[in-house]
Amino acid sequence: MSPEAASPQQAIRQFLASLRSPTRILVAISGGSDSTGLLLLLDEAIKAAPHPGISLCAATIDHALRAGSADEAREVAALCASLGIPHMIARWQSEKPKTGIMAAAREARYGLLAEAAEALDANLIVTGHTLDDQRETLAMRGMRTEQVSTGIADAVLFDRRFWILRPFLFSTRADIRAFLRTGGVRWIDDPSNEDTRYERVRMRRQLSADPAAATNIRAAWEERLALSSRSAEWLDRHFQLHGDVLGQVMPEGLRQDRAVLDYTLGRLTAVFGGQPFVPGRVQMDRILAFAAGSGSGRMTAGRVVFDLRRDGLYLARENRGMVPLVLRPGEAGVWDGRFQVRNGSAISIAIESAATHSPSFLCLSQESSAPKSLGAEDSLPPHMESFTARTRGGWIPVTSTGMRERHFGHLPKAAWQRAIASAPALFSDGAYLSLESASLVELTPYFAPFDRFLTRFDFIFADRLSAVFAMAPYAGLPLRSIDGKTI
């Protein structure tokens, strides 16, 4: 591995020196060697050379997937109590899925860690991922793609709220365990770490038998950061947003560097399609080939309709597969992977696509003399009174402001109608929500590939996209330096 692995002690010293103050760190500790070493080394370093404004707390997530997990969590609680470190146990209470248990457990784990951080007044979370975990991840991803992977990120923003940092990513498990043995500290071995039904366990055994050198991950990180920066500049120069539901790439933007186009169109596809991941390589090659075309036409990929015209490439959600979301008073949820909805009204509401109940509004009368671009003279059905368009001043009814005439009249009719058909409409008991009730519903864009898990490598692009949508910026990194370099 290049660069050479850092000792756990060195990694912790560098980590603490990199933090902005004041900082309250939540340590995610399972009782395994990696997380136990992380907690002890952080505690030891802070007590040996007090860092003003830096304090510790800890949380253990009991996934309730096997017998004895509750007892193990209590053992961790006793360790934290002996060190004087505030600690809480959070249990995964919901029903466990029949398939995809590892992914579901990961989602639940980070959600519970965020709740624990709030309860313990922490402003960042640290986990014990190691160089061993990094090598396994790189090897698994290398089996699926020829592209250079950035592997496990050293910093990830969760749910737009908490940064998750991984100080041990360049430290080995063997070194961490050597530190624990020297101090006579025992740890808990999770039996699932030996279960060959899991891909990671199988890969771990292959790597231990064949310790091939891994990619210089820091070089891949720097390359990804540079690409994110160039892509953010591309957004400023070549992308326009219309009504939060229709994207437009200007013709000049389609003639830019292929790597930038690959990055930007992939992530815009995920955002407009409400998908947490960019399209796969085969789909991206199709999208890039289509965007490079000289004529007009349409294609669909990743739940997005791409409409290529003389004035650029339009992107909108395809009009199918949009599942209704029902929210009781006070509840919140994500509709179609594209909108965060909070029901502040006193009634239960349903969020559905605008075209679901009144698809006829997509087809204007053939006798109409309206131009091909949608103008203010085109009427909308009553349900569109409850569809709201977001501006910097908040969410306001489209039909009450004349903003369709001011902002959308120049757009191609078919592209704009397609986009409006995919917009959220609000209902209660089968009837369109009144303007009074709709004003109590908070409806904001949601970026599926970024808003749950955002790596620092994509941060620059995602933050610029947030500005394009006139949304609040993402929380900045709680670091003043990375690898000794001031940021």
mmCIF file of N, CA, C and O in Angstrom, residues 65-66 100-103 105 140 190-206:
data_model
loop_
_atom_site.group_PDB
_atom_site.id
_atom_site.type_symbol
_atom_site.label_atom_id
_atom_site.label_comp_id
_atom_site.label_asym_id
_atom_site.label_seq_id
_atom_site.Cartn_x
_atom_site.Cartn_y
_atom_site.Cartn_z
ATOM 1 N N LEU A 65 -29.431 -9.172 15.878
ATOM 2 C CA LEU A 65 -29.431 -10.195 14.833
ATOM 3 C C LEU A 65 -28.967 -11.560 15.347
ATOM 4 O O LEU A 65 -29.075 -12.555 14.630
ATOM 5 N N ARG A 66 -28.433 -11.588 16.558
ATOM 6 C CA ARG A 66 -27.959 -12.864 17.089
ATOM 7 C C ARG A 66 -28.020 -12.845 18.617
ATOM 8 O O ARG A 66 -28.024 -11.778 19.248
ATOM 9 N N GLY A 100 -30.788 -8.815 1.656
ATOM 10 C CA GLY A 100 -30.108 -7.528 1.772
ATOM 11 C C GLY A 100 -29.910 -7.083 3.203
ATOM 12 O O GLY A 100 -29.952 -5.883 3.504
ATOM 13 N N ILE A 101 -29.683 -8.044 4.093
ATOM 14 C CA ILE A 101 -29.609 -7.727 5.516
ATOM 15 C C ILE A 101 -28.429 -6.819 5.845
ATOM 16 O O ILE A 101 -28.532 -5.936 6.700
ATOM 17 N N MET A 102 -27.300 -7.001 5.157
ATOM 18 C CA MET A 102 -26.123 -6.184 5.454
ATOM 19 C C MET A 102 -26.364 -4.719 5.098
ATOM 20 O O MET A 102 -26.013 -3.813 5.859
ATOM 21 N N ALA A 103 -26.970 -4.479 3.939
ATOM 22 C CA ALA A 103 -27.261 -3.105 3.527
ATOM 23 C C ALA A 103 -28.285 -2.473 4.456
ATOM 24 O O ALA A 103 -28.163 -1.301 4.846
ATOM 25 N N ALA A 105 -28.844 -3.296 7.578
ATOM 26 C CA ALA A 105 -28.203 -3.082 8.879
ATOM 27 C C ALA A 105 -27.336 -1.829 8.858
ATOM 28 O O ALA A 105 -27.295 -1.064 9.828
ATOM 29 N N MET A 140 -13.197 -5.853 -3.803
ATOM 30 C CA MET A 140 -14.561 -6.204 -4.219
ATOM 31 C C MET A 140 -15.032 -5.319 -5.371
ATOM 32 O O MET A 140 -15.637 -5.796 -6.328
ATOM 33 N N ASP A 190 -17.070 -10.834 16.497
ATOM 34 C CA ASP A 190 -18.393 -11.070 15.920
ATOM 35 C C ASP A 190 -18.332 -12.312 15.031
ATOM 36 O O ASP A 190 -17.544 -12.348 14.080
ATOM 37 N N PRO A 191 -19.158 -13.343 15.305
ATOM 38 C CA PRO A 191 -19.128 -14.566 14.487
ATOM 39 C C PRO A 191 -19.396 -14.311 13.001
ATOM 40 O O PRO A 191 -18.932 -15.072 12.153
ATOM 41 N N SER A 192 -20.137 -13.257 12.686
ATOM 42 C CA SER A 192 -20.439 -12.982 11.276
ATOM 43 C C SER A 192 -19.176 -12.651 10.485
ATOM 44 O O SER A 192 -19.166 -12.750 9.257
ATOM 45 N N ASN A 193 -18.104 -12.261 11.188
ATOM 46 C CA ASN A 193 -16.848 -11.964 10.505
ATOM 47 C C ASN A 193 -16.181 -13.211 9.935
ATOM 48 O O ASN A 193 -15.189 -13.114 9.205
ATOM 49 N N GLU A 194 -16.699 -14.380 10.289
ATOM 50 C CA GLU A 194 -16.173 -15.636 9.763
ATOM 51 C C GLU A 194 -17.186 -16.358 8.891
ATOM 52 O O GLU A 194 -16.954 -17.482 8.470
ATOM 53 N N ASP A 195 -18.322 -15.700 8.618
ATOM 54 C CA ASP A 195 -19.401 -16.323 7.858
ATOM 55 C C ASP A 195 -19.162 -16.104 6.368
ATOM 56 O O ASP A 195 -19.305 -14.989 5.853
ATOM 57 N N THR A 196 -18.810 -17.174 5.645
ATOM 58 C CA THR A 196 -18.444 -17.057 4.232
ATOM 59 C C THR A 196 -19.647 -16.822 3.315
ATOM 60 O O THR A 196 -19.491 -16.714 2.098
ATOM 61 N N ARG A 197 -20.852 -16.716 3.895
ATOM 62 C CA ARG A 197 -21.996 -16.318 3.067
ATOM 63 C C ARG A 197 -21.860 -14.863 2.642
ATOM 64 O O ARG A 197 -22.491 -14.438 1.682
ATOM 65 N N TYR A 198 -21.058 -14.103 3.367
ATOM 66 C CA TYR A 198 -20.892 -12.688 3.057
ATOM 67 C C TYR A 198 -19.678 -12.476 2.165
ATOM 68 O O TYR A 198 -18.591 -13.034 2.411
ATOM 69 N N GLU A 199 -19.858 -11.666 1.143
ATOM 70 C CA GLU A 199 -18.789 -11.431 0.171
ATOM 71 C C GLU A 199 -17.533 -10.875 0.837
ATOM 72 O O GLU A 199 -16.412 -11.268 0.496
ATOM 73 N N ARG A 200 -17.708 -9.968 1.801
ATOM 74 C CA ARG A 200 -16.540 -9.359 2.431
ATOM 75 C C ARG A 200 -15.686 -10.390 3.155
ATOM 76 O O ARG A 200 -14.462 -10.319 3.150
ATOM 77 N N VAL A 201 -16.340 -11.355 3.781
ATOM 78 C CA VAL A 201 -15.585 -12.399 4.487
ATOM 79 C C VAL A 201 -14.802 -13.246 3.491
ATOM 80 O O VAL A 201 -13.625 -13.565 3.718
ATOM 81 N N ARG A 202 -15.433 -13.593 2.383
ATOM 82 C CA ARG A 202 -14.727 -14.379 1.363
ATOM 83 C C ARG A 202 -13.549 -13.590 0.801
ATOM 84 O O ARG A 202 -12.452 -14.149 0.604
ATOM 85 N N MET A 203 -13.737 -12.310 0.560
ATOM 86 C CA MET A 203 -12.656 -11.484 0.036
ATOM 87 C C MET A 203 -11.535 -11.350 1.064
ATOM 88 O O MET A 203 -10.350 -11.364 0.716
ATOM 89 N N ARG A 204 -11.905 -11.237 2.340
ATOM 90 C CA ARG A 204 -10.900 -11.118 3.401
ATOM 91 C C ARG A 204 -9.983 -12.331 3.407
ATOM 92 O O ARG A 204 -8.766 -12.203 3.552
ATOM 93 N N ARG A 205 -10.541 -13.503 3.216
ATOM 94 C CA ARG A 205 -9.734 -14.720 3.212
ATOM 95 C C ARG A 205 -8.829 -14.779 1.986
ATOM 96 O O ARG A 205 -7.684 -15.226 2.070
ATOM 97 N N GLN A 206 -9.340 -14.309 0.858
ATOM 98 C CA GLN A 206 -8.506 -14.292 -0.348
ATOM 99 C C GLN A 206 -7.330 -13.337 -0.182
ATOM 100 O O GLN A 206 -6.200 -13.652 -0.563
#
